[in-house]
mmCIF file of C-alpha atoms in Angstrom:
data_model
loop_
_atom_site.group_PDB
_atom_site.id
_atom_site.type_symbol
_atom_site.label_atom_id
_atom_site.label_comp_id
_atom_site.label_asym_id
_atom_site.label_seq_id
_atom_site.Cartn_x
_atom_site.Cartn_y
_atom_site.Cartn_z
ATOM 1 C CA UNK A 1 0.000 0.000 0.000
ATOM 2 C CA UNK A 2 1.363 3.432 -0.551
ATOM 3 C CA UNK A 3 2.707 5.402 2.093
ATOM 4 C CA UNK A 4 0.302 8.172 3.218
ATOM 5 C CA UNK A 5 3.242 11.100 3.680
ATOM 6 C CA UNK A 6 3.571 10.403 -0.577
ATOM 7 C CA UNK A 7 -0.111 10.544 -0.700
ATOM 8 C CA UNK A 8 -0.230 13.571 1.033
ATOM 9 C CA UNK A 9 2.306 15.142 -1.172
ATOM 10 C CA UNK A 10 0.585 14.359 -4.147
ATOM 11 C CA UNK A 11 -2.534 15.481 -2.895
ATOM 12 C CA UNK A 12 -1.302 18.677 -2.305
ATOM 13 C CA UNK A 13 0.816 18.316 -5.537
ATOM 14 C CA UNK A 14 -2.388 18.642 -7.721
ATOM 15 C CA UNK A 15 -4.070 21.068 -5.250
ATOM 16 C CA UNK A 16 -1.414 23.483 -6.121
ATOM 17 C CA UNK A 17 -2.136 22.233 -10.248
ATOM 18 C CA UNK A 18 -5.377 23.516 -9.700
ATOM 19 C CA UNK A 19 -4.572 27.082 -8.271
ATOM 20 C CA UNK A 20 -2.387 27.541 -10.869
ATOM 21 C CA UNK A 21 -4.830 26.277 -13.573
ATOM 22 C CA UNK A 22 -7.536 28.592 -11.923
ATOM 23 C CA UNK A 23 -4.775 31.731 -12.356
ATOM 24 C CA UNK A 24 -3.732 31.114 -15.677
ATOM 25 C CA UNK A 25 -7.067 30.864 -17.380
ATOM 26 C CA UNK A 26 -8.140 33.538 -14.847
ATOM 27 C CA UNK A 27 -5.319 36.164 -16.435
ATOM 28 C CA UNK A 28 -5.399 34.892 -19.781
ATOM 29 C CA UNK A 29 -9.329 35.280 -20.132
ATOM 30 C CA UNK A 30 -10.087 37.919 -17.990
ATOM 31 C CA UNK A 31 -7.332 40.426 -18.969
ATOM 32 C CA UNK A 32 -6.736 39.776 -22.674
ATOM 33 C CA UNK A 33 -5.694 43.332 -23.619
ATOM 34 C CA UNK A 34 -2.626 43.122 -21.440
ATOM 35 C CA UNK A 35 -1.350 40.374 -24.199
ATOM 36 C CA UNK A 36 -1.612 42.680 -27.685
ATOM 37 C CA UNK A 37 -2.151 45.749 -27.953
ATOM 38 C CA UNK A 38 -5.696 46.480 -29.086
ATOM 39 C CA UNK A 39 -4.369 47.283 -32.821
ATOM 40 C CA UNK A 40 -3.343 44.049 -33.482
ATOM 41 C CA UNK A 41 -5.430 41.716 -34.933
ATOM 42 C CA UNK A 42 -7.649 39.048 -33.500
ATOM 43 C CA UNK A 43 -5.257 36.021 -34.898
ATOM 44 C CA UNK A 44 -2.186 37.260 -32.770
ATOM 45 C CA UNK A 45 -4.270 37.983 -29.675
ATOM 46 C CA UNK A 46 -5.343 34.161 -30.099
ATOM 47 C CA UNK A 47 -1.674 33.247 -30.464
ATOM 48 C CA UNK A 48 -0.109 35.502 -27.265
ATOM 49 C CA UNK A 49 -3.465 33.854 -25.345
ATOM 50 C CA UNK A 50 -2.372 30.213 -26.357
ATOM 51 C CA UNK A 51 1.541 30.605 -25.281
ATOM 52 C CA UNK A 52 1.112 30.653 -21.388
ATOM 53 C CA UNK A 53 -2.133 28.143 -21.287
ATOM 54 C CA UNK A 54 -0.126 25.389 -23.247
ATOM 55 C CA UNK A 55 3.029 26.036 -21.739
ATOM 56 C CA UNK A 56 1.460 26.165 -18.113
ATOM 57 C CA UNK A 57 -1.156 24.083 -18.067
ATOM 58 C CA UNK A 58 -0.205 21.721 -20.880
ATOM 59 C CA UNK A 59 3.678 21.499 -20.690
ATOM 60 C CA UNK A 60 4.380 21.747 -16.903
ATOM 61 C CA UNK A 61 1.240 20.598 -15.259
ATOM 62 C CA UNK A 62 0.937 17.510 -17.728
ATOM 63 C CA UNK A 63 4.226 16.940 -17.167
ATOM 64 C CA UNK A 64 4.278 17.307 -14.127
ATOM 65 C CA UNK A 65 1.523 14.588 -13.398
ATOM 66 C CA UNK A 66 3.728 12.375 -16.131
ATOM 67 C CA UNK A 67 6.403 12.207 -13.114
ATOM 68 C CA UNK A 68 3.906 11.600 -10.355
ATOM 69 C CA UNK A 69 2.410 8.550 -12.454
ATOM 70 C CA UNK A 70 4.694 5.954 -10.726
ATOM 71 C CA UNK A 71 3.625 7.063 -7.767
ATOM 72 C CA UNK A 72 -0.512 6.396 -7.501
ATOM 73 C CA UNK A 73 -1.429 4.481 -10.681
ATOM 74 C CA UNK A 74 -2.016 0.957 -9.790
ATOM 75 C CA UNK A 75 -0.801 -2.068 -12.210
ATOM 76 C CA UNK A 76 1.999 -2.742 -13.354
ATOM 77 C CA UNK A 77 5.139 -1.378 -14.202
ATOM 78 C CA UNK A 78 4.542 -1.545 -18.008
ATOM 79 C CA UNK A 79 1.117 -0.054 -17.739
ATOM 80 C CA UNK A 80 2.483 2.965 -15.667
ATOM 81 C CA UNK A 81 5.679 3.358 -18.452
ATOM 82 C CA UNK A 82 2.909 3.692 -21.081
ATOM 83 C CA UNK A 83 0.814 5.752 -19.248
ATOM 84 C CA UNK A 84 3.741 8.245 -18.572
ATOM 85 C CA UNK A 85 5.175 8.249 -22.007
ATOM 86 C CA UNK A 86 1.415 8.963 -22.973
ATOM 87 C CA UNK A 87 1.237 12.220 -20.880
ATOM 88 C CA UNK A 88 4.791 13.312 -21.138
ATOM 89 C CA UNK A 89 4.389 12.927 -24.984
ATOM 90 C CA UNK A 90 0.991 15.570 -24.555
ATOM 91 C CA UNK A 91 3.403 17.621 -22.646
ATOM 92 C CA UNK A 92 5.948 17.723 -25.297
ATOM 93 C CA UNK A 93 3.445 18.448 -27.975
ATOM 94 C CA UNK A 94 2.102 21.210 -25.988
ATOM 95 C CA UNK A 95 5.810 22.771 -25.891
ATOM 96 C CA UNK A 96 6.270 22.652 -29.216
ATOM 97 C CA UNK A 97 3.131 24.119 -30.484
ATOM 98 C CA UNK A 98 3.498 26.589 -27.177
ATOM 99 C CA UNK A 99 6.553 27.838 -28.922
ATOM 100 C CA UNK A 100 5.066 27.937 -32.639
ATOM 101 C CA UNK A 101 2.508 30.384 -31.394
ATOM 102 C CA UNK A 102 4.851 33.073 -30.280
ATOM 103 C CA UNK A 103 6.815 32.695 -34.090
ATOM 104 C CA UNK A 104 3.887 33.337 -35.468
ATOM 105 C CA UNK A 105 3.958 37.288 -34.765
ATOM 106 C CA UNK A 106 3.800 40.155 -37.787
ATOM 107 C CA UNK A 107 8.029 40.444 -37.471
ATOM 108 C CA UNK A 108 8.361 36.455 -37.473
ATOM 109 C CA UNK A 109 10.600 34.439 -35.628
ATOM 110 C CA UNK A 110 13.889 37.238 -34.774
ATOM 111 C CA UNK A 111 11.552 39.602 -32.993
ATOM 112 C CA UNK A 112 10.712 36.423 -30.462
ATOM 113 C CA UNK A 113 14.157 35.264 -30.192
ATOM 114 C CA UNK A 114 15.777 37.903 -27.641
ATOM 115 C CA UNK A 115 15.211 37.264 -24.177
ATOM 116 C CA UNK A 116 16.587 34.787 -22.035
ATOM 117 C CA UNK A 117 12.849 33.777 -21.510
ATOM 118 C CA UNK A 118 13.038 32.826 -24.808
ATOM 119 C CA UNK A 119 16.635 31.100 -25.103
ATOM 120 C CA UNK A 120 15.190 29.023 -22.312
ATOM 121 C CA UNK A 121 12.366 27.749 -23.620
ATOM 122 C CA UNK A 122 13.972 26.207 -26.696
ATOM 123 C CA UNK A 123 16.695 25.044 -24.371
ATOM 124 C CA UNK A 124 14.311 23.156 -22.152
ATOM 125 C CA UNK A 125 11.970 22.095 -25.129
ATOM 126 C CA UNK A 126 14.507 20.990 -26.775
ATOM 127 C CA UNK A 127 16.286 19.004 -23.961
ATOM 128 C CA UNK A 128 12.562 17.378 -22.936
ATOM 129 C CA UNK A 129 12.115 15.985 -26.665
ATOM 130 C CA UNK A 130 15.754 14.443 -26.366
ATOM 131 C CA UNK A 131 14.697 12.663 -22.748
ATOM 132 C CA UNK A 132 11.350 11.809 -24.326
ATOM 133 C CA UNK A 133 12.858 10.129 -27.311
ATOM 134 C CA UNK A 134 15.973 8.683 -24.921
ATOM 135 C CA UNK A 135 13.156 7.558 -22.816
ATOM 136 C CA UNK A 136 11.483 5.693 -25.226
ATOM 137 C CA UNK A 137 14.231 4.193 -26.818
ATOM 138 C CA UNK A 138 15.666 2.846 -22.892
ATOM 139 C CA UNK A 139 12.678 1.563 -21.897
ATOM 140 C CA UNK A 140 10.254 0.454 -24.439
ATOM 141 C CA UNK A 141 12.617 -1.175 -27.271
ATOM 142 C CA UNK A 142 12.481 -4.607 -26.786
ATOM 143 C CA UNK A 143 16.001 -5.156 -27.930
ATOM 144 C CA UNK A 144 17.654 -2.953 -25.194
ATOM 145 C CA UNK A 145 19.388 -5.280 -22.842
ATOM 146 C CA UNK A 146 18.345 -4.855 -19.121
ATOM 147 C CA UNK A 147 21.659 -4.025 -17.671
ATOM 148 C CA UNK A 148 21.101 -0.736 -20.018
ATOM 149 C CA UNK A 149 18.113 -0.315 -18.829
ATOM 150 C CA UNK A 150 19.434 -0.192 -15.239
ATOM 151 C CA UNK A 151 22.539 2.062 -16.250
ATOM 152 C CA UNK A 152 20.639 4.639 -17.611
ATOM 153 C CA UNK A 153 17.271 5.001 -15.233
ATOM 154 C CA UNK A 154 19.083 7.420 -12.806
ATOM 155 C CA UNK A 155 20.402 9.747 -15.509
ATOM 156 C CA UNK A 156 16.678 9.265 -17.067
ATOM 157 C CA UNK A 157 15.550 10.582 -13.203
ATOM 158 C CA UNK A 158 18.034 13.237 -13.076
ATOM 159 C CA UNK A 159 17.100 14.730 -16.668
ATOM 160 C CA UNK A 160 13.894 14.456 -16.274
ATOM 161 C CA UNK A 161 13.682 16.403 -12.776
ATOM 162 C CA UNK A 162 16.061 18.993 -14.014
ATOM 163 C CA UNK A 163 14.054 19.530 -17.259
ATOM 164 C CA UNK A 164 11.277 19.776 -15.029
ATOM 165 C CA UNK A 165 12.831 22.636 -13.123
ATOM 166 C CA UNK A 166 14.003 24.304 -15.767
ATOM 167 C CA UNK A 167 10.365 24.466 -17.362
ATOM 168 C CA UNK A 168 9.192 25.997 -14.560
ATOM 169 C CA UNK A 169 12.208 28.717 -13.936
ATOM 170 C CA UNK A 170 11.660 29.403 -17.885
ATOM 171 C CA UNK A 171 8.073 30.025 -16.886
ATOM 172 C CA UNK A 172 9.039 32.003 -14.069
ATOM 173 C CA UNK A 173 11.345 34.339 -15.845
ATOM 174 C CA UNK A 174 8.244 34.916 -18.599
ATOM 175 C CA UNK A 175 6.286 35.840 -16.177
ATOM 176 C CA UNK A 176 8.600 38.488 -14.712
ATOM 177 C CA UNK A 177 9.598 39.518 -18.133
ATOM 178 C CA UNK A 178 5.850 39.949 -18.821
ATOM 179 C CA UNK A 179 4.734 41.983 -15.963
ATOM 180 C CA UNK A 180 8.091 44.111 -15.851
ATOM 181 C CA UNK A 181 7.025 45.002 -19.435
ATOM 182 C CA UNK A 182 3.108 46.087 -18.828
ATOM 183 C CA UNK A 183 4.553 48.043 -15.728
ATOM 184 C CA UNK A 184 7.033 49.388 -17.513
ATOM 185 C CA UNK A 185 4.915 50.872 -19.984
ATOM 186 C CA UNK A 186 2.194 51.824 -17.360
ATOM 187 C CA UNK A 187 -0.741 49.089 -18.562
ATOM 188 C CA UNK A 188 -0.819 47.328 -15.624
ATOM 189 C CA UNK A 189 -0.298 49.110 -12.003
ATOM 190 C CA UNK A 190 2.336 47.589 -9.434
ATOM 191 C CA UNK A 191 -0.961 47.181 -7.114
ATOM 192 C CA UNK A 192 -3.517 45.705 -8.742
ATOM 193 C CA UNK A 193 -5.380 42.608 -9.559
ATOM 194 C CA UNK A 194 -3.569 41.408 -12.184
ATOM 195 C CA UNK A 195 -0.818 41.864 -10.700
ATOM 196 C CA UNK A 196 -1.555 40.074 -8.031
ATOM 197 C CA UNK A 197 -2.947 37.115 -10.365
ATOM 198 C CA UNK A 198 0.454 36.939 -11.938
ATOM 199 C CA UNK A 199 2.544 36.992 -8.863
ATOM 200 C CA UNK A 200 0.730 34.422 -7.169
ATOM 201 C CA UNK A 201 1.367 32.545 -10.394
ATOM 202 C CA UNK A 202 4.081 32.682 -9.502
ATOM 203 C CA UNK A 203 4.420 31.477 -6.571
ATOM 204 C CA UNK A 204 2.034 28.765 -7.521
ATOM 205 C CA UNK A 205 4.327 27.277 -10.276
ATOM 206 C CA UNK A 206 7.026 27.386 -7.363
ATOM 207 C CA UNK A 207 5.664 25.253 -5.258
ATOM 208 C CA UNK A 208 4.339 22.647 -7.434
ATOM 209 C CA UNK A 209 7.560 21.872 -8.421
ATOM 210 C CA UNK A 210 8.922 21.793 -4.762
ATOM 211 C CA UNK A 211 6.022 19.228 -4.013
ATOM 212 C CA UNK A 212 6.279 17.173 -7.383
ATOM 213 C CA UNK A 213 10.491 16.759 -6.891
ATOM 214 C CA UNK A 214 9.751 15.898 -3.043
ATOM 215 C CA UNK A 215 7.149 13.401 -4.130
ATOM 216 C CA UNK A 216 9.617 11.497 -6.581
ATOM 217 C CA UNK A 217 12.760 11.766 -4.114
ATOM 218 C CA UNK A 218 10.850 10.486 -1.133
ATOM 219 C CA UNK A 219 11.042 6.536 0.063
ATOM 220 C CA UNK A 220 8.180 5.145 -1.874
ATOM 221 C CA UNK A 221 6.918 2.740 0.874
ATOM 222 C CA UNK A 222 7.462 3.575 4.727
ATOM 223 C CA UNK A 223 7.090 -0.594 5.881
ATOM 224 C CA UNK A 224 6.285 -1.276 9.372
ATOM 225 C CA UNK A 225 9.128 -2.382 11.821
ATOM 226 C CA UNK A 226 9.015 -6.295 11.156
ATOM 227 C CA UNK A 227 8.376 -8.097 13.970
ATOM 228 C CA UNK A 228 11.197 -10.087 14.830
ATOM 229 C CA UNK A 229 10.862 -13.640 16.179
ATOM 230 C CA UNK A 230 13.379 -14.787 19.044
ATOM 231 C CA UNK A 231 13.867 -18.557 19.585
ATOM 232 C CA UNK A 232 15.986 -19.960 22.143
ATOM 233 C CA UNK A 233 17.818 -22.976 22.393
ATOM 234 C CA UNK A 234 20.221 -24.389 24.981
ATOM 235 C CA UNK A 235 23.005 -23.124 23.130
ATOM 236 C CA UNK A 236 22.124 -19.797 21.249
ATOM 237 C CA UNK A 237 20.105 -17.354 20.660
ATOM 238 C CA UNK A 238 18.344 -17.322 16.852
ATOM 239 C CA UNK A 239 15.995 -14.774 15.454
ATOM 240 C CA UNK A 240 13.675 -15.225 12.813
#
């Protein structure tokens, strides 16, 4: 049976999810003019809209539920693989077409290639597509030899948590860059609603990937002290 300090975890794992599902459509619905400027057309507003609901909701949160699949889903070890190549292959999807949306702007590509919001994002797209395909190729190719297998699972854990965290500092760094930008230019006040939506954002993507690296990292099963069986003879002592 699973432990209940994991269940806990991811319990409050996908409590956070939802709070930061909740702010993200909240900002990107209810404040659409801070996104384009009202002289752009209707296409690009659809396009700046798109960027942070797939890359929050569908590239970290997805993904994020990808890593915590080994931890709840019953079966066995082959159904959960599937299962999380399934999701983590949604995730990666939503990345890419995450990132096609902001190249499709009136200056093209060059005038969305500047930041080091942006440099990140391909960075950490790019390195999740090579653990995705590494991933299937370690794990699901029937010719790979088992000792392989075994040799590269903790590098697969490592890249895979560090991808994670880089998705969400990339994230955090658009957000700043965002919100520096609308203050900056005196759209949005440094007290004010959105603001406050974006900060606790934020905060929200912060702490979701706290929980989901402390779910993976902690023991999986905390066993009960086994009883231990003491049986004496006339010479020794033996325990069973």
């Amino acid at each position: 049976m699973a432990a209940k300090p994991t269940l806990s975890l991811i319990f409050l794992a996908r409590l956070t999810a939802t709070l930061v599902t909740i702010l993200v459509l909240t900002w990107a619905v209810y404040f659409t003019t801070s996104f384009v400027p009202h002289t752009l057309s209707q296409r690009d507003l659809i396009y700046s809209v798109l960027h942070p609901l797939l890359m929050v909701i569908g590239f970290i949160l997805i993904s994020g539920e990808a890593i915590l699949v080994h931890r709840w889903l019953p079966g066995s070890r082959k159904s959960k693989k599937r299962v999380h190549l399934w999701l983590q292959g949604v995730a990666l999807a939503s990345g890419i077409f995450g990132i096609w949306t902001k190249f499709q702007g009136k200056d093209g590509v060059v005038a969305n290639f500047y930041s080091l919001h942006s440099w990140m994002g391909l960075l950490c797209v790019s390195l999740f597509g090579a653990q995705w395909l590494t991933g299937f190729l370690s794990f699901w190719h029937r010719g790979e030899m088992r000792m392989t297998r075994i040799r590269v699972l903790p590098w697969h854990v490592f890249l895979g948590l560090y991808t994670y965290g880089l998705a969400v500092v990339t994230a955090e760094t658009g957000l700043l860059e965002k919100l520096t930008f609308l203050q900056a230019k005196g759209v949005v006040l440094k007290r004010c609603s959105e603001s406050m939506i974006v900060n606790g954002l934020g905060l929200g993507l912060a702490m979701l990937c706290g929980l989901v690296i402390l779910t993976v990292v902690s023991p999986k099963q905390y066993q009960s002290i086994p009883t231990t069986k003491v049986v004496y003879s006339d010479s020794k002592c033996l325990t069973s």
